PDB file of C-alpha atoms and ligand atoms in Angstrom:
ATOM      1  CA  MET A  26       9.222  12.722  19.835  1.00 67.00           C
ATOM      2  CA  ASP A  27       9.140  15.694  22.211  1.00 70.00           C
ATOM      3  CA  ALA A  28       6.638  18.060  20.525  1.00 75.00           C
ATOM      4  CA  GLY A  29       8.123  21.002  22.439  1.00 85.00           C
ATOM      5  CA  ARG A  30      11.343  20.756  20.384  1.00 93.00           C
ATOM      6  CA  LEU A  31       9.403  21.775  17.255  1.00 95.00           C
ATOM      7  CA  GLN A  32       6.900  24.043  18.981  1.00 94.00           C
ATOM      8  CA  ASN A  33       9.761  26.217  20.244  1.00 93.00           C
ATOM      9  CA  ARG A  34      10.864  26.945  16.715  1.00 97.00           C
ATOM     10  CA  LEU A  35       7.734  26.737  14.564  1.00 98.00           C
ATOM     11  CA  ASN A  36       4.247  28.257  14.500  1.00 98.00           C
ATOM     12  CA  LEU A  37       2.357  24.948  14.624  1.00 97.00           C
ATOM     13  CA  LEU A  38      -1.405  24.579  14.220  1.00 95.00           C
ATOM     14  CA  GLY A  39      -2.015  22.321  17.254  1.00 92.00           C
ATOM     15  CA  PRO A  40      -1.157  24.843  19.989  1.00 93.00           C
ATOM     16  CA  LEU A  41      -2.987  27.632  18.111  1.00 94.00           C
ATOM     17  CA  LEU A  42      -6.185  25.570  17.877  1.00 94.00           C
ATOM     18  CA  ARG A  43      -5.973  24.666  21.551  1.00 91.00           C
ATOM     19  CA  GLU A  44      -5.685  28.359  22.409  1.00 93.00           C
ATOM     20  CA  ARG A  45      -8.546  29.354  20.079  1.00 92.00           C
ATOM     21  CA  PHE A  46     -11.008  26.649  21.170  1.00 91.00           C
ATOM     22  CA  GLY A  47      -9.820  26.168  24.764  1.00 90.00           C
ATOM     23  CA  ALA A  48      -9.647  22.407  24.166  1.00 87.00           C
ATOM     24  CA  PRO A  49      -7.746  19.895  22.042  1.00 87.00           C
ATOM     25  CA  VAL A  50      -8.983  19.822  18.449  1.00 92.00           C
ATOM     26  CA  VAL A  51      -8.540  16.966  15.964  1.00 93.00           C
ATOM     27  CA  LYS A  52      -9.373  16.622  12.280  1.00 94.00           C
ATOM     28  CA  ILE A  53     -11.485  13.782  10.965  1.00 95.00           C
ATOM     29  CA  GLY A  54     -10.657  13.066   7.311  1.00 93.00           C
ATOM     30  CA  LEU A  55     -13.762  12.539   5.159  1.00 94.00           C
ATOM     31  CA  GLU A  56     -14.414  11.019   1.756  1.00 93.00           C
ATOM     32  CA  ALA A  57     -17.315  12.489  -0.177  1.00 92.00           C
ATOM     33  CA  GLY A  58     -16.962  10.187  -3.187  1.00 90.00           C
ATOM     34  CA  LEU A  59     -15.844  13.018  -5.473  1.00 91.00           C
ATOM     35  CA  SER A  60     -13.265  12.499  -8.201  1.00 89.00           C
ATOM     36  CA  CYS A  61     -10.827  15.037  -9.593  1.00 92.00           C
ATOM     37  CA  PRO A  62     -10.214  16.578 -13.022  1.00 92.00           C
ATOM     38  CA  ASN A  63      -6.947  14.673 -13.356  1.00 92.00           C
ATOM     39  CA  ARG A  64      -8.743  11.357 -13.044  1.00 91.00           C
ATOM     40  CA  ASP A  65     -12.212  11.798 -14.561  1.00 92.00           C
ATOM     41  CA  GLY A  66     -10.933  12.868 -17.995  1.00 91.00           C
ATOM     42  CA  SER A  67     -11.617  16.629 -17.664  1.00 92.00           C
ATOM     43  CA  LEU A  68      -7.838  17.172 -17.622  1.00 92.00           C
ATOM     44  CA  GLY A  69      -6.429  13.657 -17.511  1.00 89.00           C
ATOM     45  CA  LEU A  70      -7.090  10.055 -16.565  1.00 89.00           C
ATOM     46  CA  THR A  71      -4.062   8.840 -14.654  1.00 87.00           C
ATOM     47  CA  GLY A  72      -3.775  11.464 -11.913  1.00 90.00           C
ATOM     48  CA  CYS A  73      -0.797  13.512 -10.735  1.00 93.00           C
ATOM     49  CA  ALA A  74       2.437  11.492 -10.756  1.00 93.00           C
ATOM     50  CA  TRP A  75       2.598  11.007  -6.966  1.00 93.00           C
ATOM     51  CA  CYS A  76      -1.096  10.352  -6.316  1.00 92.00           C
ATOM     52  CA  ALA A  77      -2.342   6.869  -5.389  1.00 88.00           C
ATOM     53  CA  PRO A  78      -5.708   5.853  -6.921  1.00 81.00           C
ATOM     54  CA  ALA A  79      -7.607   6.480  -3.674  1.00 73.00           C
ATOM     55  CA  GLY A  80      -6.365  10.113  -3.684  1.00 60.00           C
ATOM     56  CA  SER A  81      -5.638  10.055   0.101  1.00 63.00           C
ATOM     57  CA  GLY A  82      -8.942   8.333   0.785  1.00 62.00           C
ATOM     58  CA  ARG A  83      -9.462   4.868   2.266  1.00 68.00           C
ATOM     59  CA  GLY A  84     -12.515   3.674   0.371  1.00 72.00           C
ATOM     60  CA  ARG A  85     -15.086   4.855   2.936  1.00 79.00           C
ATOM     61  CA  ALA A  86     -17.173   7.178   0.745  1.00 83.00           C
ATOM     62  CA  HIS A  87     -20.038   4.644   0.586  1.00 85.00           C
ATOM     63  CA  LEU A  88     -20.659   5.187   4.317  1.00 88.00           C
ATOM     64  CA  GLY A  89     -21.753   8.782   3.801  1.00 91.00           C
ATOM     65  CA  ILE A  90     -20.456  11.850   5.606  1.00 95.00           C
ATOM     66  CA  ALA A  91     -22.445  11.676   8.840  1.00 95.00           C
ATOM     67  CA  ALA A  92     -21.568   8.000   9.416  1.00 94.00           C
ATOM     68  CA  GLN A  93     -17.856   8.623   8.809  1.00 95.00           C
ATOM     69  CA  LEU A  94     -17.972  11.435  11.346  1.00 95.00           C
ATOM     70  CA  ASP A  95     -19.981   9.382  13.834  1.00 94.00           C
ATOM     71  CA  GLN A  96     -17.420   6.570  13.645  1.00 94.00           C
ATOM     72  CA  GLY A  97     -14.503   8.975  14.047  1.00 94.00           C
ATOM     73  CA  LEU A  98     -16.158  10.751  16.960  1.00 93.00           C
ATOM     74  CA  ALA A  99     -16.971   7.438  18.679  1.00 94.00           C
ATOM     75  CA  ARG A 100     -13.281   6.426  18.454  1.00 94.00           C
ATOM     76  CA  LEU A 101     -12.204   9.763  19.902  1.00 93.00           C
ATOM     77  CA  ARG A 102     -14.727   9.507  22.748  1.00 92.00           C
ATOM     78  CA  GLU A 103     -13.522   5.998  23.635  1.00 94.00           C
ATOM     79  CA  ARG A 104      -9.879   7.084  23.598  1.00 93.00           C
ATOM     80  CA  ALA A 105     -10.655  10.123  25.763  1.00 92.00           C
ATOM     81  CA  ALA A 106     -12.672   7.999  28.222  1.00 93.00           C
ATOM     82  CA  ARG A 107      -9.772   5.530  28.589  1.00 94.00           C
ATOM     83  CA  ALA A 108      -7.414   8.436  29.315  1.00 92.00           C
ATOM     84  CA  GLY A 109      -9.912  10.112  31.683  1.00 92.00           C
ATOM     85  CA  ARG A 110     -10.073  13.240  29.482  1.00 90.00           C
ATOM     86  CA  ARG A 111     -12.828  15.247  27.789  1.00 88.00           C
ATOM     87  CA  PRO A 112     -13.293  14.257  24.122  1.00 88.00           C
ATOM     88  CA  PRO A 113     -11.615  16.715  21.733  1.00 89.00           C
ATOM     89  CA  LEU A 114     -13.468  19.056  19.402  1.00 90.00           C
ATOM     90  CA  THR A 115     -13.466  18.062  15.766  1.00 95.00           C
ATOM     91  CA  LEU A 116     -12.861  19.697  12.407  1.00 96.00           C
ATOM     92  CA  ALA A 117     -14.563  17.950   9.487  1.00 97.00           C
ATOM     93  CA  TYR A 118     -11.827  17.598   6.882  1.00 96.00           C
ATOM     94  CA  PHE A 119     -12.903  17.061   3.266  1.00 96.00           C
ATOM     95  CA  GLN A 120      -9.585  15.630   2.186  1.00 91.00           C
ATOM     96  CA  ALA A 121      -9.881  12.942  -0.480  1.00 86.00           C
ATOM     97  CA  HIS A 122      -9.544  13.844  -4.170  1.00 89.00           C
ATOM     98  CA  THR A 123     -10.850  17.338  -5.089  1.00 93.00           C
ATOM     99  CA  SER A 124     -13.466  18.473  -2.620  1.00 95.00           C
ATOM    100  CA  THR A 125     -15.037  21.162  -4.795  1.00 96.00           C
ATOM    101  CA  HIS A 126     -15.333  18.960  -7.892  1.00 95.00           C
ATOM    102  CA  ALA A 127     -19.144  18.729  -7.922  1.00 96.00           C
ATOM    103  CA  PRO A 128     -22.040  21.124  -8.620  1.00 96.00           C
ATOM    104  CA  THR A 129     -22.444  23.717  -5.888  1.00 98.00           C
ATOM    105  CA  PRO A 130     -25.806  22.408  -4.529  1.00 97.00           C
ATOM    106  CA  ALA A 131     -24.231  18.954  -4.065  1.00 97.00           C
ATOM    107  CA  LEU A 132     -21.265  20.515  -2.279  1.00 98.00           C
ATOM    108  CA  ARG A 133     -23.570  22.501  -0.027  1.00 98.00           C
ATOM    109  CA  ALA A 134     -25.412  19.305   0.909  1.00 97.00           C
ATOM    110  CA  ILE A 135     -22.270  17.390   1.935  1.00 97.00           C
ATOM    111  CA  PHE A 136     -20.783  20.300   3.873  1.00 97.00           C
ATOM    112  CA  GLU A 137     -24.075  20.905   5.713  1.00 97.00           C
ATOM    113  CA  GLU A 138     -24.345  17.179   6.482  1.00 97.00           C
ATOM    114  CA  ALA A 139     -20.988  17.397   8.253  1.00 97.00           C
ATOM    115  CA  LEU A 140     -21.878  20.552  10.137  1.00 96.00           C
ATOM    116  CA  ALA A 141     -25.114  19.026  11.436  1.00 96.00           C
ATOM    117  CA  VAL A 142     -23.155  16.359  13.366  1.00 95.00           C
ATOM    118  CA  PRO A 143     -22.803  17.352  17.045  1.00 92.00           C
ATOM    119  CA  GLY A 144     -19.158  17.867  18.026  1.00 89.00           C
ATOM    120  CA  VAL A 145     -18.074  19.342  14.663  1.00 94.00           C
ATOM    121  CA  ALA A 146     -16.543  22.760  15.346  1.00 92.00           C
ATOM    122  CA  GLY A 147     -15.363  23.725  11.874  1.00 95.00           C
ATOM    123  CA  LEU A 148     -14.594  22.722   8.323  1.00 98.00           C
ATOM    124  CA  ILE A 149     -11.536  22.192   6.127  1.00 97.00           C
ATOM    125  CA  VAL A 150     -12.055  21.842   2.375  1.00 98.00           C
ATOM    126  CA  SER A 151      -9.162  20.601   0.255  1.00 97.00           C
ATOM    127  CA  THR A 152      -9.141  21.324  -3.463  1.00 97.00           C
ATOM    128  CA  ARG A 153      -7.227  22.410  -6.562  1.00 97.00           C
ATOM    129  CA  PRO A 154      -6.994  26.110  -7.454  1.00 97.00           C
ATOM    130  CA  ASP A 155      -8.623  25.477 -10.847  1.00 96.00           C
ATOM    131  CA  CYS A 156     -11.787  23.911  -9.382  1.00 97.00           C
ATOM    132  CA  LEU A 157     -13.319  27.098  -8.031  1.00 97.00           C
ATOM    133  CA  ASP A 158     -15.821  29.285  -9.875  1.00 97.00           C
ATOM    134  CA  GLU A 159     -18.126  32.089  -8.734  1.00 98.00           C
ATOM    135  CA  PRO A 160     -20.896  29.888  -7.212  1.00 98.00           C
ATOM    136  CA  ARG A 161     -18.320  27.722  -5.379  1.00 98.00           C
ATOM    137  CA  TRP A 162     -16.493  30.784  -4.100  1.00 98.00           C
ATOM    138  CA  ASP A 163     -19.821  32.179  -2.867  1.00 98.00           C
ATOM    139  CA  LEU A 164     -20.561  28.965  -0.978  1.00 98.00           C
ATOM    140  CA  LEU A 165     -17.097  28.863   0.602  1.00 98.00           C
ATOM    141  CA  SER A 166     -17.327  32.555   1.539  1.00 98.00           C
ATOM    142  CA  GLU A 167     -20.668  31.925   3.227  1.00 98.00           C
ATOM    143  CA  LEU A 168     -19.209  29.027   5.236  1.00 98.00           C
ATOM    144  CA  ALA A 169     -16.108  31.010   6.173  1.00 97.00           C
ATOM    145  CA  ALA A 170     -18.293  33.803   7.538  1.00 97.00           C
ATOM    146  CA  ARG A 171     -20.298  31.313   9.625  1.00 96.00           C
ATOM    147  CA  LEU A 172     -17.719  29.079  11.288  1.00 95.00           C
ATOM    148  CA  PRO A 173     -14.009  28.246  11.617  1.00 96.00           C
ATOM    149  CA  PHE A 174     -13.081  27.417   8.025  1.00 98.00           C
ATOM    150  CA  TRP A 175      -9.892  26.688   6.087  1.00 98.00           C
ATOM    151  CA  LEU A 176      -9.491  26.238   2.324  1.00 98.00           C
ATOM    152  CA  GLU A 177      -6.627  23.882   1.542  1.00 98.00           C
ATOM    153  CA  LEU A 178      -5.316  24.658  -1.952  1.00 98.00           C
ATOM    154  CA  GLY A 179      -2.851  22.450  -3.812  1.00 97.00           C
ATOM    155  CA  LEU A 180       0.226  24.245  -5.109  1.00 97.00           C
ATOM    156  CA  GLN A 181       2.820  21.445  -4.654  1.00 97.00           C
ATOM    157  CA  SER A 182       5.661  23.473  -6.205  1.00 98.00           C
ATOM    158  CA  ALA A 183       6.322  27.055  -7.303  1.00 98.00           C
ATOM    159  CA  ASN A 184       8.135  25.664 -10.332  1.00 98.00           C
ATOM    160  CA  ASP A 185       5.912  25.500 -13.449  1.00 98.00           C
ATOM    161  CA  ALA A 186       8.281  23.053 -15.162  1.00 97.00           C
ATOM    162  CA  THR A 187       7.843  20.603 -12.271  1.00 97.00           C
ATOM    163  CA  LEU A 188       4.048  20.964 -12.331  1.00 97.00           C
ATOM    164  CA  ALA A 189       3.957  20.360 -16.087  1.00 95.00           C
ATOM    165  CA  ALA A 190       6.315  17.368 -15.943  1.00 94.00           C
ATOM    166  CA  LEU A 191       4.210  15.715 -13.237  1.00 93.00           C
ATOM    167  CA  GLY A 192       0.921  16.277 -15.041  1.00 91.00           C
ATOM    168  CA  ARG A 193      -0.574  18.635 -12.503  1.00 94.00           C
ATOM    169  CA  GLY A 194      -2.777  20.448 -15.002  1.00 93.00           C
ATOM    170  CA  HIS A 195      -2.511  23.967 -13.563  1.00 95.00           C
ATOM    171  CA  ASP A 196       0.313  26.422 -13.153  1.00 97.00           C
ATOM    172  CA  VAL A 197       1.634  28.608 -10.363  1.00 98.00           C
ATOM    173  CA  LYS A 198      -0.297  31.682 -11.588  1.00 98.00           C
ATOM    174  CA  CYS A 199      -3.541  29.745 -11.225  1.00 98.00           C
ATOM    175  CA  PHE A 200      -2.715  29.094  -7.562  1.00 98.00           C
ATOM    176  CA  ALA A 201      -1.744  32.741  -6.998  1.00 98.00           C
ATOM    177  CA  ARG A 202      -5.065  33.937  -8.509  1.00 98.00           C
ATOM    178  CA  ALA A 203      -7.075  31.571  -6.287  1.00 98.00           C
ATOM    179  CA  ALA A 204      -5.129  32.625  -3.172  1.00 97.00           C
ATOM    180  CA  GLU A 205      -5.806  36.263  -4.037  1.00 97.00           C
ATOM    181  CA  GLU A 206      -9.533  35.629  -4.507  1.00 98.00           C
ATOM    182  CA  ALA A 207      -9.702  33.778  -1.182  1.00 98.00           C
ATOM    183  CA  GLY A 208      -7.904  36.647   0.524  1.00 96.00           C
ATOM    184  CA  ARG A 209     -10.355  39.150  -0.997  1.00 97.00           C
ATOM    185  CA  ARG A 210     -13.221  37.087   0.411  1.00 97.00           C
ATOM    186  CA  GLY A 211     -11.706  36.631   3.882  1.00 96.00           C
ATOM    187  CA  ILE A 212     -11.138  32.890   3.442  1.00 98.00           C
ATOM    188  CA  GLN A 213      -8.063  31.435   5.147  1.00 97.00           C
ATOM    189  CA  VAL A 214      -5.869  29.566   2.647  1.00 98.00           C
ATOM    190  CA  VAL A 215      -3.620  26.659   3.552  1.00 98.00           C
ATOM    191  CA  ALA A 216      -1.181  25.856   0.712  1.00 98.00           C
ATOM    192  CA  HIS A 217      -0.416  22.181   0.125  1.00 98.00           C
ATOM    193  CA  VAL A 218       3.192  21.650  -0.974  1.00 98.00           C
ATOM    194  CA  ILE A 219       5.303  18.563  -1.658  1.00 98.00           C
ATOM    195  CA  LEU A 220       8.994  18.459  -0.783  1.00 98.00           C
ATOM    196  CA  GLY A 221      11.164  16.143  -2.879  1.00 98.00           C
ATOM    197  CA  LEU A 222       9.248  16.124  -6.170  1.00 97.00           C
ATOM    198  CA  PRO A 223      11.068  14.434  -9.079  1.00 96.00           C
ATOM    199  CA  GLY A 224      13.558  16.824 -10.660  1.00 95.00           C
ATOM    200  CA  GLU A 225      13.588  19.127  -7.629  1.00 97.00           C
ATOM    201  CA  ALA A 226      16.451  19.871  -5.230  1.00 98.00           C
ATOM    202  CA  PRO A 227      16.058  21.473  -1.771  1.00 98.00           C
ATOM    203  CA  GLU A 228      16.599  24.866  -3.453  1.00 98.00           C
ATOM    204  CA  HIS A 229      13.374  24.408  -5.452  1.00 98.00           C
ATOM    205  CA  THR A 230      11.388  23.898  -2.240  1.00 98.00           C
ATOM    206  CA  TRP A 231      12.993  26.992  -0.770  1.00 98.00           C
ATOM    207  CA  ALA A 232      11.806  29.008  -3.792  1.00 98.00           C
ATOM    208  CA  THR A 233       8.302  27.647  -3.095  1.00 98.00           C
ATOM    209  CA  ALA A 234       8.554  28.945   0.486  1.00 98.00           C
ATOM    210  CA  ASP A 235       9.651  32.360  -0.807  1.00 98.00           C
ATOM    211  CA  LEU A 236       6.607  32.495  -3.106  1.00 97.00           C
ATOM    212  CA  LEU A 237       4.191  31.543  -0.301  1.00 98.00           C
ATOM    213  CA  GLY A 238       5.562  34.420   1.742  1.00 96.00           C
ATOM    214  CA  GLU A 239       4.487  36.827  -1.020  1.00 96.00           C
ATOM    215  CA  LEU A 240       0.906  35.540  -1.401  1.00 95.00           C
ATOM    216  CA  ALA A 241      -2.277  35.796   0.682  1.00 84.00           C
ATOM    217  CA  VAL A 242      -1.624  32.432   2.286  1.00 96.00           C
ATOM    218  CA  GLY A 243      -2.103  31.998   6.022  1.00 97.00           C
ATOM    219  CA  GLY A 244      -0.966  28.408   6.431  1.00 98.00           C
ATOM    220  CA  VAL A 245       0.968  25.603   4.815  1.00 98.00           C
ATOM    221  CA  LYS A 246       0.616  21.845   4.832  1.00 97.00           C
ATOM    222  CA  MET A 247       3.831  20.035   3.962  1.00 97.00           C
ATOM    223  CA  HIS A 248       3.990  16.651   2.330  1.00 96.00           C
ATOM    224  CA  ASN A 249       7.186  14.627   1.838  1.00 97.00           C
ATOM    225  CA  LEU A 250       7.207  12.895  -1.526  1.00 97.00           C
ATOM    226  CA  MET A 251       6.521   9.192  -1.227  1.00 96.00           C
ATOM    227  CA  VAL A 252       6.228   6.485  -3.857  1.00 96.00           C
ATOM    228  CA  LEU A 253       2.806   4.918  -3.353  1.00 94.00           C
ATOM    229  CA  GLU A 254       1.434   1.728  -4.852  1.00 93.00           C
ATOM    230  CA  GLY A 255      -0.708   2.504  -7.893  1.00 92.00           C
ATOM    231  CA  ALA A 256       0.662   6.035  -8.426  1.00 94.00           C
ATOM    232  CA  PRO A 257       2.204   6.752 -11.849  1.00 93.00           C
ATOM    233  CA  LEU A 258       5.529   7.407 -10.074  1.00 95.00           C
ATOM    234  CA  ALA A 259       5.661   3.817  -8.801  1.00 96.00           C
ATOM    235  CA  GLU A 260       6.544   2.592 -12.290  1.00 95.00           C
ATOM    236  CA  ASP A 261       9.440   5.064 -12.594  1.00 95.00           C
ATOM    237  CA  TRP A 262      10.703   3.978  -9.186  1.00 97.00           C
ATOM    238  CA  ARG A 263      10.509   0.277 -10.084  1.00 97.00           C
ATOM    239  CA  ARG A 264      12.482   0.944 -13.283  1.00 96.00           C
ATOM    240  CA  GLU A 265      15.011   2.897 -11.188  1.00 95.00           C
ATOM    241  CA  ARG A 266      14.305   6.106 -13.088  1.00 94.00           C
ATOM    242  CA  PHE A 267      13.576   7.924  -9.857  1.00 93.00           C
ATOM    243  CA  GLN A 268      14.757   7.712  -6.253  1.00 95.00           C
ATOM    244  CA  PRO A 269      13.105   9.688  -3.439  1.00 97.00           C
ATOM    245  CA  TRP A 270      15.197  11.854  -1.115  1.00 98.00           C
ATOM    246  CA  ASP A 271      16.897  10.258   1.857  1.00 98.00           C
ATOM    247  CA  LEU A 272      15.935  11.398   5.342  1.00 98.00           C
ATOM    248  CA  GLU A 273      18.892  13.768   5.733  1.00 98.00           C
ATOM    249  CA  THR A 274      18.099  15.579   2.475  1.00 98.00           C
ATOM    250  CA  TRP A 275      14.443  15.896   3.425  1.00 98.00           C
ATOM    251  CA  ALA A 276      15.290  17.252   6.905  1.00 98.00           C
ATOM    252  CA  ARG A 277      17.666  19.860   5.415  1.00 98.00           C
ATOM    253  CA  ALA A 278      15.119  20.864   2.766  1.00 98.00           C
ATOM    254  CA  ALA A 279      12.234  21.032   5.245  1.00 98.00           C
ATOM    255  CA  ALA A 280      14.250  23.087   7.735  1.00 98.00           C
ATOM    256  CA  GLY A 281      15.272  25.537   4.986  1.00 98.00           C
ATOM    257  CA  PHE A 282      11.686  25.695   3.736  1.00 98.00           C
ATOM    258  CA  LEU A 283      10.331  26.499   7.208  1.00 98.00           C
ATOM    259  CA  ALA A 284      13.050  29.061   7.871  1.00 98.00           C
ATOM    260  CA  ARG A 285      12.002  30.939   4.714  1.00 98.00           C
ATOM    261  CA  LEU A 286       8.313  31.182   5.656  1.00 98.00           C
ATOM    262  CA  PRO A 287       6.901  34.222   7.453  1.00 97.00           C
ATOM    263  CA  PRO A 288       7.053  33.614  11.222  1.00 97.00           C
ATOM    264  CA  ASP A 289       3.259  33.982  11.561  1.00 97.00           C
ATOM    265  CA  MET A 290       2.336  31.506   8.814  1.00 98.00           C
ATOM    266  CA  VAL A 291       0.614  28.535  10.453  1.00 98.00           C
ATOM    267  CA  ILE A 292       2.169  25.110   9.874  1.00 98.00           C
ATOM    268  CA  HIS A 293      -0.729  22.686   9.506  1.00 97.00           C
ATOM    269  CA  ARG A 294       1.422  19.616   8.939  1.00 96.00           C
ATOM    270  CA  LEU A 295       5.152  18.871   8.683  1.00 97.00           C
ATOM    271  CA  CYS A 296       5.117  15.487   6.980  1.00 94.00           C
ATOM    272  CA  ALA A 297       2.722  12.858   5.730  1.00 90.00           C
ATOM    273  CA  ASP A 298       1.398   9.778   7.463  1.00 83.00           C
ATOM    274  CA  PRO A 299       1.036   7.135   4.725  1.00 77.00           C
ATOM    275  CA  GLY A 300      -0.786   3.837   5.025  1.00 77.00           C
ATOM    276  CA  ALA A 301       1.949   1.172   5.413  1.00 82.00           C
ATOM    277  CA  GLU A 302       0.144  -1.039   2.892  1.00 86.00           C
ATOM    278  CA  ILE A 303       0.723   1.366  -0.007  1.00 90.00           C
ATOM    279  CA  LEU A 304       4.109   2.912   0.877  1.00 95.00           C
ATOM    280  CA  LEU A 305       6.847   1.659  -1.489  1.00 96.00           C
ATOM    281  CA  ALA A 306       9.605   4.195  -0.743  1.00 96.00           C
ATOM    282  CA  PRO A 307      11.372   5.784   1.029  1.00 97.00           C
ATOM    283  CA  ALA A 308      11.296   3.468   4.045  1.00 95.00           C
ATOM    284  CA  TRP A 309      11.887   6.334   6.494  1.00 96.00           C
ATOM    285  CA  ALA A 310       8.546   7.879   5.473  1.00 96.00           C
ATOM    286  CA  GLY A 311       6.852   5.019   7.322  1.00 94.00           C
ATOM    287  CA  SER A 312       7.820   6.571  10.657  1.00 94.00           C
ATOM    288  CA  LYS A 313       6.560  10.078  11.247  1.00 93.00           C
ATOM    289  CA  ASP A 314       8.368  10.118  14.571  1.00 94.00           C
ATOM    290  CA  LEU A 315      11.700   9.387  12.886  1.00 95.00           C
ATOM    291  CA  ALA A 316      11.116  12.176  10.357  1.00 96.00           C
ATOM    292  CA  LEU A 317      10.123  14.726  12.994  1.00 96.00           C
ATOM    293  CA  ARG A 318      13.145  13.861  15.160  1.00 96.00           C
ATOM    294  CA  ALA A 319      15.434  14.379  12.162  1.00 97.00           C
ATOM    295  CA  LEU A 320      13.796  17.738  11.431  1.00 97.00           C
ATOM    296  CA  ALA A 321      13.995  18.897  15.063  1.00 97.00           C
ATOM    297  CA  GLY A 322      17.667  17.813  15.173  1.00 97.00           C
ATOM    298  CA  TYR A 323      18.499  19.756  12.004  1.00 97.00           C
ATOM    299  CA  LEU A 324      16.730  22.906  13.234  1.00 97.00           C
ATOM    300  CA  GLU A 325      18.549  22.720  16.579  1.00 97.00           C
ATOM    301  CA  GLU A 326      22.003  21.957  15.157  1.00 97.00           C
ATOM    302  CA  ASN A 327      21.746  24.878  12.753  1.00 98.00           C
ATOM    303  CA  ASP A 328      19.887  27.146  15.165  1.00 97.00           C
ATOM    304  CA  LEU A 329      17.074  27.678  12.651  1.00 98.00           C
ATOM    305  CA  ARG A 330      13.518  28.716  13.389  1.00 97.00           C
ATOM    306  CA  GLN A 331      10.556  29.724  11.238  1.00 98.00           C
ATOM    307  CA  GLY A 332      11.251  33.032   9.510  1.00 97.00           C
ATOM    308  CA  ALA A 333      15.004  33.028  10.270  1.00 98.00           C
ATOM    309  CA  LEU A 334      15.989  32.982   6.569  1.00 97.00           C
ATOM    310  CA  ARG A 335      13.228  35.227   5.152  1.00 93.00           C
ATOM    311  CA  PRO A 336      14.491  36.980   2.010  1.00 78.00           C
TER     312      PRO A 336
HETATM  313  S1  SF4 B   9      -3.265  14.954  -6.305  1.00 94.70           S
HETATM  314 FE1  SF4 B   9      -5.374  15.715  -6.328  1.00 94.70          FE
HETATM  315  S2  SF4 B   9      -5.638  16.527  -8.403  1.00 94.70           S
HETATM  316 FE2  SF4 B   9      -3.847  15.167  -8.491  1.00 94.70          FE
HETATM  317  S3  SF4 B   9      -4.661  13.167  -9.099  1.00 94.70           S
HETATM  318 FE3  SF4 B   9      -4.607  13.216  -6.848  1.00 94.70          FE
HETATM  319  S4  SF4 B   9      -6.644  13.868  -6.219  1.00 94.70           S
HETATM  320 FE4  SF4 B   9      -6.393  14.400  -8.397  1.00 94.70          FE
END
């Protein structure tokens, strides 16, 4: 896939990071061994409908944060040496489950452990909008003032009926309040959204884009809905109660979504990269390259670019 085809039309994170840091920057996903309120019984036990039991982790929490980073950095150094390039800078990405779902002193300890590893240039913390209280906000504000920092907040959909049906456990207002608080504190928010949720049509995702354009959100991370082994949705799919979107529908929805975002909103990711061992459907989601080519083709054929369809 020729990255330039998408870069010409979208405000993608990669080129912006390269400009800001003067070097390539990659994220290393980390598992801190935290759970989430939808799994530990605070709100529920089974998790959101689409979420696999590992919650985007790969069972590496037992290694600890520094060791996970060391391993990731060693791989990057080897790859760079083989290509005769300088190793990239790294953002420590607290991705798995809900990365603020622990007492604040424990959170401080894991974030500081990551920042003490040489080669780590910044931090991304991924969480739910209802897992942030005053002490957690204070910690995140302190980090954001100290170093490059992004707070990834799960919205998934701007449709409360969808969130309720899928057992999300918070509503759209909760996300809007958290985004506002982050904005007040100078913390950059990246909204996590899922395109193709059960019961949603492309028009629902476009309404989500319209909402993001109204909030204090600086970036968006897009996820295409996939049926993953162990997720509650897998049972519905096996009983043929639910079918994920085909590639053409996703490409049309994603293009329309992007065209409705403000032109300066930063696109942190366009589609997911699932582990082949847990992907049940759709088959096209197993190839990120295929998905990105379909998206680039749709944008080009319809002469769409980010911001072109802003309300
Ligand atoms: S999506 Fe997040 S909040 Fe929902 S079950 Fe998975 S880890 Fe928990």
